[in-house]
Structure formats: C-alpha cells, structure tokens
PDB file of C-alpha atoms in Angstrom:
ATOM      1  CA  UNK A   1     -23.033  -5.667  94.753  1.00 41.00           C
ATOM      2  CA  UNK A   2     -19.732  -4.427  96.543  1.00 39.00           C
ATOM      3  CA  UNK A   3     -17.157  -5.550  94.483  1.00 39.00           C
ATOM      4  CA  UNK A   4     -14.761  -3.321  92.345  1.00 41.00           C
ATOM      5  CA  UNK A   5     -15.921   0.212  93.305  1.00 43.00           C
ATOM      6  CA  UNK A   6     -12.629   1.634  93.239  1.00 44.00           C
ATOM      7  CA  UNK A   7     -12.106   3.414  89.931  1.00 55.00           C
ATOM      8  CA  UNK A   8     -12.862   6.081  87.636  1.00 80.00           C
ATOM      9  CA  UNK A   9     -16.440   6.160  85.395  1.00 84.00           C
ATOM     10  CA  UNK A  10     -15.379   3.498  82.780  1.00 85.00           C
ATOM     11  CA  UNK A  11     -14.595   1.389  85.816  1.00 84.00           C
ATOM     12  CA  UNK A  12     -18.118   2.235  87.165  1.00 87.00           C
ATOM     13  CA  UNK A  13     -20.001   1.600  83.925  1.00 89.00           C
ATOM     14  CA  UNK A  14     -18.211  -1.705  83.647  1.00 88.00           C
ATOM     15  CA  UNK A  15     -19.442  -2.818  86.984  1.00 84.00           C
ATOM     16  CA  UNK A  16     -22.680  -1.595  86.358  1.00 85.00           C
ATOM     17  CA  UNK A  17     -23.224  -3.391  82.644  1.00 85.00           C
ATOM     18  CA  UNK A  18     -21.923  -6.723  84.733  1.00 84.00           C
ATOM     19  CA  UNK A  19     -24.578  -6.442  87.029  1.00 80.00           C
ATOM     20  CA  UNK A  20     -27.395  -6.004  84.416  1.00 78.00           C
ATOM     21  CA  UNK A  21     -26.043  -8.459  82.524  1.00 78.00           C
ATOM     22  CA  UNK A  22     -26.186 -10.592  85.317  1.00 74.00           C
ATOM     23  CA  UNK A  23     -29.782 -10.182  85.665  1.00 70.00           C
ATOM     24  CA  UNK A  24     -30.349 -10.120  81.792  1.00 62.00           C
ATOM     25  CA  UNK A  25     -34.093  -9.927  82.019  1.00 62.00           C
ATOM     26  CA  UNK A  26     -33.956  -6.245  82.575  1.00 61.00           C
ATOM     27  CA  UNK A  27     -33.476  -4.820  79.035  1.00 69.00           C
ATOM     28  CA  UNK A  28     -35.426  -7.479  77.463  1.00 81.00           C
ATOM     29  CA  UNK A  29     -38.665  -6.035  79.663  1.00 86.00           C
ATOM     30  CA  UNK A  30     -38.490  -3.192  78.170  1.00 87.00           C
ATOM     31  CA  UNK A  31     -38.290  -3.891  75.058  1.00 89.00           C
ATOM     32  CA  UNK A  32     -41.299  -6.205  74.913  1.00 91.00           C
ATOM     33  CA  UNK A  33     -42.902  -3.322  76.687  1.00 92.00           C
ATOM     34  CA  UNK A  34     -42.372  -0.770  74.410  1.00 92.00           C
ATOM     35  CA  UNK A  35     -43.724  -3.200  71.315  1.00 91.00           C
ATOM     36  CA  UNK A  36     -46.789  -3.760  73.684  1.00 93.00           C
ATOM     37  CA  UNK A  37     -47.686  -0.555  74.287  1.00 92.00           C
ATOM     38  CA  UNK A  38     -46.774   0.902  70.713  1.00 91.00           C
ATOM     39  CA  UNK A  39     -49.324  -2.049  69.643  1.00 90.00           C
ATOM     40  CA  UNK A  40     -52.215  -1.148  71.561  1.00 90.00           C
ATOM     41  CA  UNK A  41     -52.272   2.428  70.030  1.00 87.00           C
ATOM     42  CA  UNK A  42     -54.035   1.177  66.878  1.00 86.00           C
ATOM     43  CA  UNK A  43     -56.436  -0.314  68.939  1.00 86.00           C
ATOM     44  CA  UNK A  44     -57.160   2.606  70.875  1.00 84.00           C
ATOM     45  CA  UNK A  45     -57.257   5.334  67.715  1.00 82.00           C
ATOM     46  CA  UNK A  46     -58.269   2.749  65.364  1.00 80.00           C
ATOM     47  CA  UNK A  47     -56.416   0.773  62.253  1.00 77.00           C
ATOM     48  CA  UNK A  48     -57.034   3.315  59.620  1.00 84.00           C
ATOM     49  CA  UNK A  49     -53.506   3.452  58.141  1.00 80.00           C
ATOM     50  CA  UNK A  50     -53.361   7.514  57.219  1.00 85.00           C
ATOM     51  CA  UNK A  51     -54.197   8.037  60.823  1.00 84.00           C
ATOM     52  CA  UNK A  52     -51.505   5.686  62.441  1.00 85.00           C
ATOM     53  CA  UNK A  53     -48.770   7.213  59.951  1.00 84.00           C
ATOM     54  CA  UNK A  54     -49.598  10.348  61.240  1.00 86.00           C
ATOM     55  CA  UNK A  55     -49.253   9.815  65.072  1.00 90.00           C
ATOM     56  CA  UNK A  56     -46.447   7.209  64.117  1.00 91.00           C
ATOM     57  CA  UNK A  57     -43.622   9.393  65.758  1.00 91.00           C
ATOM     58  CA  UNK A  58     -45.950  10.373  68.635  1.00 92.00           C
ATOM     59  CA  UNK A  59     -46.883   6.876  69.592  1.00 93.00           C
ATOM     60  CA  UNK A  60     -42.926   6.004  69.432  1.00 94.00           C
ATOM     61  CA  UNK A  61     -41.689   8.422  71.701  1.00 95.00           C
ATOM     62  CA  UNK A  62     -44.601   7.820  74.481  1.00 94.00           C
ATOM     63  CA  UNK A  63     -43.974   4.067  74.308  1.00 94.00           C
ATOM     64  CA  UNK A  64     -39.779   4.615  74.838  1.00 94.00           C
ATOM     65  CA  UNK A  65     -40.718   7.263  77.540  1.00 95.00           C
ATOM     66  CA  UNK A  66     -43.044   4.338  79.585  1.00 94.00           C
ATOM     67  CA  UNK A  67     -40.495   1.777  78.864  1.00 93.00           C
ATOM     68  CA  UNK A  68     -37.761   3.750  80.012  1.00 92.00           C
ATOM     69  CA  UNK A  69     -38.937   4.270  83.400  1.00 92.00           C
ATOM     70  CA  UNK A  70     -39.474   0.442  84.159  1.00 88.00           C
ATOM     71  CA  UNK A  71     -35.727   0.040  85.337  1.00 84.00           C
ATOM     72  CA  UNK A  72     -35.436   3.389  86.783  1.00 90.00           C
ATOM     73  CA  UNK A  73     -36.763   2.333  90.324  1.00 85.00           C
ATOM     74  CA  UNK A  74     -33.818  -0.438  90.761  1.00 84.00           C
ATOM     75  CA  UNK A  75     -31.382   2.519  89.992  1.00 89.00           C
ATOM     76  CA  UNK A  76     -29.525   3.544  92.752  1.00 90.00           C
ATOM     77  CA  UNK A  77     -31.749   1.624  95.779  1.00 86.00           C
ATOM     78  CA  UNK A  78     -30.055  -1.942  95.581  1.00 84.00           C
ATOM     79  CA  UNK A  79     -26.629   0.048  95.947  1.00 85.00           C
ATOM     80  CA  UNK A  80     -28.306   2.049  98.877  1.00 84.00           C
ATOM     81  CA  UNK A  81     -30.001  -1.070 100.272  1.00 82.00           C
ATOM     82  CA  UNK A  82     -26.173  -2.918 100.774  1.00 83.00           C
ATOM     83  CA  UNK A  83     -24.015   0.120 101.724  1.00 83.00           C
ATOM     84  CA  UNK A  84     -22.514   0.250  98.442  1.00 83.00           C
ATOM     85  CA  UNK A  85     -22.945   3.884  98.286  1.00 84.00           C
ATOM     86  CA  UNK A  86     -21.177   4.367 101.567  1.00 85.00           C
ATOM     87  CA  UNK A  87     -18.363   2.313 100.192  1.00 87.00           C
ATOM     88  CA  UNK A  88     -18.256   4.410  96.729  1.00 82.00           C
ATOM     89  CA  UNK A  89     -18.102   7.572  99.143  1.00 80.00           C
ATOM     90  CA  UNK A  90     -15.616   6.091 101.892  1.00 82.00           C
ATOM     91  CA  UNK A  91     -12.863   5.387  98.693  1.00 82.00           C
ATOM     92  CA  UNK A  92     -13.190   8.779  97.324  1.00 80.00           C
ATOM     93  CA  UNK A  93     -15.562   8.330  94.439  1.00 84.00           C
ATOM     94  CA  UNK A  94     -17.899  11.201  93.515  1.00 88.00           C
ATOM     95  CA  UNK A  95     -21.648  10.774  93.754  1.00 91.00           C
ATOM     96  CA  UNK A  96     -21.584  12.827  90.600  1.00 93.00           C
ATOM     97  CA  UNK A  97     -19.103  10.275  88.926  1.00 92.00           C
ATOM     98  CA  UNK A  98     -21.434   7.338  90.191  1.00 92.00           C
ATOM     99  CA  UNK A  99     -24.314   9.015  89.246  1.00 93.00           C
ATOM    100  CA  UNK A 100     -22.703   9.460  85.179  1.00 95.00           C
ATOM    101  CA  UNK A 101     -22.095   5.942  85.302  1.00 93.00           C
ATOM    102  CA  UNK A 102     -25.957   5.362  86.227  1.00 94.00           C
ATOM    103  CA  UNK A 103     -27.087   7.588  83.463  1.00 95.00           C
ATOM    104  CA  UNK A 104     -24.546   5.608  81.133  1.00 95.00           C
ATOM    105  CA  UNK A 105     -25.627   2.330  81.783  1.00 93.00           C
ATOM    106  CA  UNK A 106     -29.429   2.842  81.755  1.00 93.00           C
ATOM    107  CA  UNK A 107     -28.697   4.481  78.156  1.00 95.00           C
ATOM    108  CA  UNK A 108     -26.823   1.478  77.038  1.00 93.00           C
ATOM    109  CA  UNK A 109     -29.093  -1.212  78.247  1.00 92.00           C
ATOM    110  CA  UNK A 110     -32.464   0.228  78.067  1.00 92.00           C
ATOM    111  CA  UNK A 111     -32.928   3.207  75.683  1.00 93.00           C
ATOM    112  CA  UNK A 112     -30.241   2.286  73.125  1.00 94.00           C
ATOM    113  CA  UNK A 113     -32.506  -1.225  72.522  1.00 92.00           C
ATOM    114  CA  UNK A 114     -35.606   0.784  72.380  1.00 92.00           C
ATOM    115  CA  UNK A 115     -33.858   3.339  69.408  1.00 93.00           C
ATOM    116  CA  UNK A 116     -32.297   0.350  67.607  1.00 93.00           C
ATOM    117  CA  UNK A 117     -35.905  -1.143  67.455  1.00 91.00           C
ATOM    118  CA  UNK A 118     -37.141   1.898  66.487  1.00 91.00           C
ATOM    119  CA  UNK A 119     -37.544   1.460  62.660  1.00 90.00           C
ATOM    120  CA  UNK A 120     -39.414  -1.897  63.316  1.00 89.00           C
ATOM    121  CA  UNK A 121     -41.926  -0.237  65.210  1.00 91.00           C
ATOM    122  CA  UNK A 122     -42.451   2.555  62.464  1.00 89.00           C
ATOM    123  CA  UNK A 123     -43.022  -0.173  59.982  1.00 88.00           C
ATOM    124  CA  UNK A 124     -45.678  -1.727  61.858  1.00 88.00           C
ATOM    125  CA  UNK A 125     -47.342   1.819  62.501  1.00 87.00           C
ATOM    126  CA  UNK A 126     -47.084   2.436  58.811  1.00 86.00           C
ATOM    127  CA  UNK A 127     -44.863   5.221  59.277  1.00 85.00           C
ATOM    128  CA  UNK A 128     -43.640   6.695  56.268  1.00 85.00           C
ATOM    129  CA  UNK A 129     -39.786   5.165  55.333  1.00 86.00           C
ATOM    130  CA  UNK A 130     -38.452   8.575  54.999  1.00 84.00           C
ATOM    131  CA  UNK A 131     -39.568   9.376  58.681  1.00 86.00           C
ATOM    132  CA  UNK A 132     -37.746   6.391  59.710  1.00 89.00           C
ATOM    133  CA  UNK A 133     -34.170   7.906  59.626  1.00 89.00           C
ATOM    134  CA  UNK A 134     -35.377  11.312  61.584  1.00 91.00           C
ATOM    135  CA  UNK A 135     -37.634   9.377  64.034  1.00 91.00           C
ATOM    136  CA  UNK A 136     -34.347   7.348  65.090  1.00 92.00           C
ATOM    137  CA  UNK A 137     -32.034  10.718  65.200  1.00 93.00           C
ATOM    138  CA  UNK A 138     -34.311  12.103  67.583  1.00 94.00           C
ATOM    139  CA  UNK A 139     -34.483   8.990  69.902  1.00 95.00           C
ATOM    140  CA  UNK A 140     -30.737   8.912  69.721  1.00 95.00           C
ATOM    141  CA  UNK A 141     -29.674  12.135  70.869  1.00 95.00           C
ATOM    142  CA  UNK A 142     -33.224  12.555  72.730  1.00 96.00           C
ATOM    143  CA  UNK A 143     -33.200   9.423  74.906  1.00 96.00           C
ATOM    144  CA  UNK A 144     -29.915  10.424  77.027  1.00 97.00           C
ATOM    145  CA  UNK A 145     -32.100  13.053  78.436  1.00 97.00           C
ATOM    146  CA  UNK A 146     -34.682  10.353  79.792  1.00 96.00           C
ATOM    147  CA  UNK A 147     -31.635   8.411  81.519  1.00 96.00           C
ATOM    148  CA  UNK A 148     -30.726  11.779  82.720  1.00 96.00           C
ATOM    149  CA  UNK A 149     -34.138  13.140  83.986  1.00 97.00           C
ATOM    150  CA  UNK A 150     -34.506   9.034  84.884  1.00 95.00           C
ATOM    151  CA  UNK A 151     -31.282   8.944  87.523  1.00 95.00           C
ATOM    152  CA  UNK A 152     -32.272  12.164  88.981  1.00 95.00           C
ATOM    153  CA  UNK A 153     -35.474  11.239  89.918  1.00 95.00           C
ATOM    154  CA  UNK A 154     -34.183   8.030  91.030  1.00 94.00           C
ATOM    155  CA  UNK A 155     -32.116   9.171  93.128  1.00 93.00           C
ATOM    156  CA  UNK A 156     -34.273  11.376  94.879  1.00 91.00           C
ATOM    157  CA  UNK A 157     -36.396   8.914  96.003  1.00 90.00           C
ATOM    158  CA  UNK A 158     -34.334   6.256  96.790  1.00 87.00           C
ATOM    159  CA  UNK A 159     -35.373   5.031 100.291  1.00 76.00           C
ATOM    160  CA  UNK A 160     -38.916   6.214  99.554  1.00 78.00           C
ATOM    161  CA  UNK A 161     -41.654   3.620  99.411  1.00 73.00           C
ATOM    162  CA  UNK A 162     -43.185   3.046  96.662  1.00 72.00           C
ATOM    163  CA  UNK A 163     -40.761   4.919  94.774  1.00 75.00           C
ATOM    164  CA  UNK A 164     -41.817   3.586  91.314  1.00 80.00           C
ATOM    165  CA  UNK A 165     -44.853   5.789  91.521  1.00 85.00           C
ATOM    166  CA  UNK A 166     -43.243   8.722  92.604  1.00 90.00           C
ATOM    167  CA  UNK A 167     -40.256   8.247  89.941  1.00 91.00           C
ATOM    168  CA  UNK A 168     -43.055   8.562  87.313  1.00 91.00           C
ATOM    169  CA  UNK A 169     -44.604  11.857  88.567  1.00 92.00           C
ATOM    170  CA  UNK A 170     -41.095  13.408  88.406  1.00 93.00           C
ATOM    171  CA  UNK A 171     -39.958  12.027  85.690  1.00 95.00           C
ATOM    172  CA  UNK A 172     -42.949  12.939  83.030  1.00 94.00           C
ATOM    173  CA  UNK A 173     -43.373  16.347  83.659  1.00 95.00           C
ATOM    174  CA  UNK A 174     -40.165  17.103  83.198  1.00 95.00           C
ATOM    175  CA  UNK A 175     -39.520  14.466  79.930  1.00 96.00           C
ATOM    176  CA  UNK A 176     -42.496  16.663  78.351  1.00 96.00           C
ATOM    177  CA  UNK A 177     -40.340  19.336  76.470  1.00 96.00           C
ATOM    178  CA  UNK A 178     -37.751  16.015  75.372  1.00 96.00           C
ATOM    179  CA  UNK A 179     -41.027  14.510  74.256  1.00 95.00           C
ATOM    180  CA  UNK A 180     -42.263  17.522  72.322  1.00 95.00           C
ATOM    181  CA  UNK A 181     -38.936  18.131  70.112  1.00 96.00           C
ATOM    182  CA  UNK A 182     -38.580  14.074  69.670  1.00 94.00           C
ATOM    183  CA  UNK A 183     -42.109  14.076  68.076  1.00 93.00           C
ATOM    184  CA  UNK A 184     -41.209  17.631  66.312  1.00 92.00           C
ATOM    185  CA  UNK A 185     -38.071  16.085  64.656  1.00 91.00           C
ATOM    186  CA  UNK A 186     -40.461  13.670  62.406  1.00 87.00           C
ATOM    187  CA  UNK A 187     -42.386  16.974  61.077  1.00 84.00           C
ATOM    188  CA  UNK A 188     -41.015  17.565  57.639  1.00 78.00           C
ATOM    189  CA  UNK A 189     -41.696  21.278  58.167  1.00 78.00           C
ATOM    190  CA  UNK A 190     -40.308  22.038  61.319  1.00 79.00           C
ATOM    191  CA  UNK A 191     -37.810  18.934  61.970  1.00 78.00           C
ATOM    192  CA  UNK A 192     -34.995  21.087  61.752  1.00 86.00           C
ATOM    193  CA  UNK A 193     -35.983  23.726  64.422  1.00 92.00           C
ATOM    194  CA  UNK A 194     -37.237  21.095  66.563  1.00 92.00           C
ATOM    195  CA  UNK A 195     -33.703  18.761  66.344  1.00 93.00           C
ATOM    196  CA  UNK A 196     -31.859  21.865  67.614  1.00 95.00           C
ATOM    197  CA  UNK A 197     -34.345  22.370  70.543  1.00 96.00           C
ATOM    198  CA  UNK A 198     -33.982  18.745  71.363  1.00 96.00           C
ATOM    199  CA  UNK A 199     -30.213  19.264  71.113  1.00 96.00           C
ATOM    200  CA  UNK A 200     -30.353  21.801  73.655  1.00 96.00           C
ATOM    201  CA  UNK A 201     -33.133  19.961  75.903  1.00 97.00           C
ATOM    202  CA  UNK A 202     -30.783  17.252  75.887  1.00 97.00           C
ATOM    203  CA  UNK A 203     -27.352  19.046  76.908  1.00 97.00           C
ATOM    204  CA  UNK A 204     -29.214  20.807  79.547  1.00 97.00           C
ATOM    205  CA  UNK A 205     -30.160  17.876  81.134  1.00 96.00           C
ATOM    206  CA  UNK A 206     -26.840  15.993  80.804  1.00 96.00           C
ATOM    207  CA  UNK A 207     -25.453  18.878  82.279  1.00 96.00           C
ATOM    208  CA  UNK A 208     -27.475  19.259  85.181  1.00 96.00           C
ATOM    209  CA  UNK A 209     -28.400  16.029  85.981  1.00 95.00           C
ATOM    210  CA  UNK A 210     -25.455  14.496  87.322  1.00 95.00           C
ATOM    211  CA  UNK A 211     -24.739  17.419  89.866  1.00 96.00           C
ATOM    212  CA  UNK A 212     -28.674  17.180  90.949  1.00 96.00           C
ATOM    213  CA  UNK A 213     -28.647  13.230  91.305  1.00 95.00           C
ATOM    214  CA  UNK A 214     -25.587  13.533  93.407  1.00 94.00           C
ATOM    215  CA  UNK A 215     -27.352  15.887  95.428  1.00 93.00           C
ATOM    216  CA  UNK A 216     -30.362  13.391  95.956  1.00 90.00           C
ATOM    217  CA  UNK A 217     -28.107  10.884  96.860  1.00 90.00           C
ATOM    218  CA  UNK A 218     -26.474  12.573  99.831  1.00 88.00           C
ATOM    219  CA  UNK A 219     -29.731  13.580 100.807  1.00 86.00           C
ATOM    220  CA  UNK A 220     -30.948   9.934 101.055  1.00 80.00           C
ATOM    221  CA  UNK A 221     -27.563   8.990 102.452  1.00 78.00           C
ATOM    222  CA  UNK A 222     -27.502  11.696 105.795  1.00 73.00           C
TER     223      UNK A 222
END
C-alpha cells in the first residue's frame, strides 16, 4: 500500500487502479449487487410489463446508487490505517489530489461498469428501446457526482466505527438531486431540462467534492 506515493494525479490513479486490480472482487461484487437489486423490484411491484417499463429508469438509478455505496468504506480507510496518507502529505502531495484520484478510480472501477451494464438491466425490466440511450447518457453524466459525494462521505468517516452505515446516511440525502434529475432524463417530455440540471449537479459535486474530502481527511489525521 505504501509504494508509489510520489507523483501527480495520474500516478495516484494508476496506483489506485493497481490496488483495485489486486483485490479484483470489488467491481464484480458491485455489478452482481446492481443486477440483484434491479431483479428484486419486479417481485415487489409486480411483473406487469407496463408498470415495470414506466419505473425502469428509477429502478436502474436506485440500484446504481446502492451498488456505488458498497466500496466507499474502503476508499480511504486502508491508506489511513497503514500510514500511506501521512506519507503522501510528507512527500508534498496534496490531499485534494488524493481525493480526486480516489473519485476517478471509484468511478472507473465501480460506476462505469454499472453504466455499461445499464442496457442489459433496462431490457430486463422491459424499458422501451428508445429510453436506453437517454438512460445511459444520464448515468454517464450523473454517476461522477455519486463518486464525488461518496468520496466526501468516506473521508469524513475515516476512523469511525461502522463507517459504512454512516457513509450511507451521508450519501443518500446528498444524492437525491442527482437521482431525481437522472431519472428525469429518461422522461420524453422533460428530459432536456433534467439533463441540464443533472449536469449542473454533477459539476457542483465535482467542484466541491475534492476540497470537502481533503478537509475531512485533515480532520481525521489530526
């Protein structure tokens, strides 16, 4: 965990990807969880195709949000426990850069695979073919906000017992605007407006996220 702490964001991202690849199971677990959650909704709301098609976008977004939560507890915790965060600071690396690298890695290894699996999940739920593209676009635009919000929550809970539960309590309310606008993108009537607001929400999360996460890490390291 302590190797390769020097360098810029690109170096940090490569290091994080190597660590994720060494574990291998993280992304697969999120994908499996995503499919399982989406598959459970027909049992809850009934198998009627018209009902499922109408709420397919909401099901996909809720499933993606819950799947993104799985790996957040381990986002900063291992580096805090083995001293890597301290080494990064001593070497002159900014915590904002560390947070950005974590966000990018989380999106690449957890959120992006979920996005790519979206057409399969949408087809499974009976969503109209013309909705697949807008749903995919919305997830591509909105999931970076989930990674950013998740990184902030993970940084704030470093060193906290049962941090996973607290992370969920922090992320879920903050992710509501992204969820609302993301689902709205699939609406043929209001999709354009929802897409614009989704973009604004994501830009705001990406702008604030690294600084908020870095502040949380500084508090945890004191």
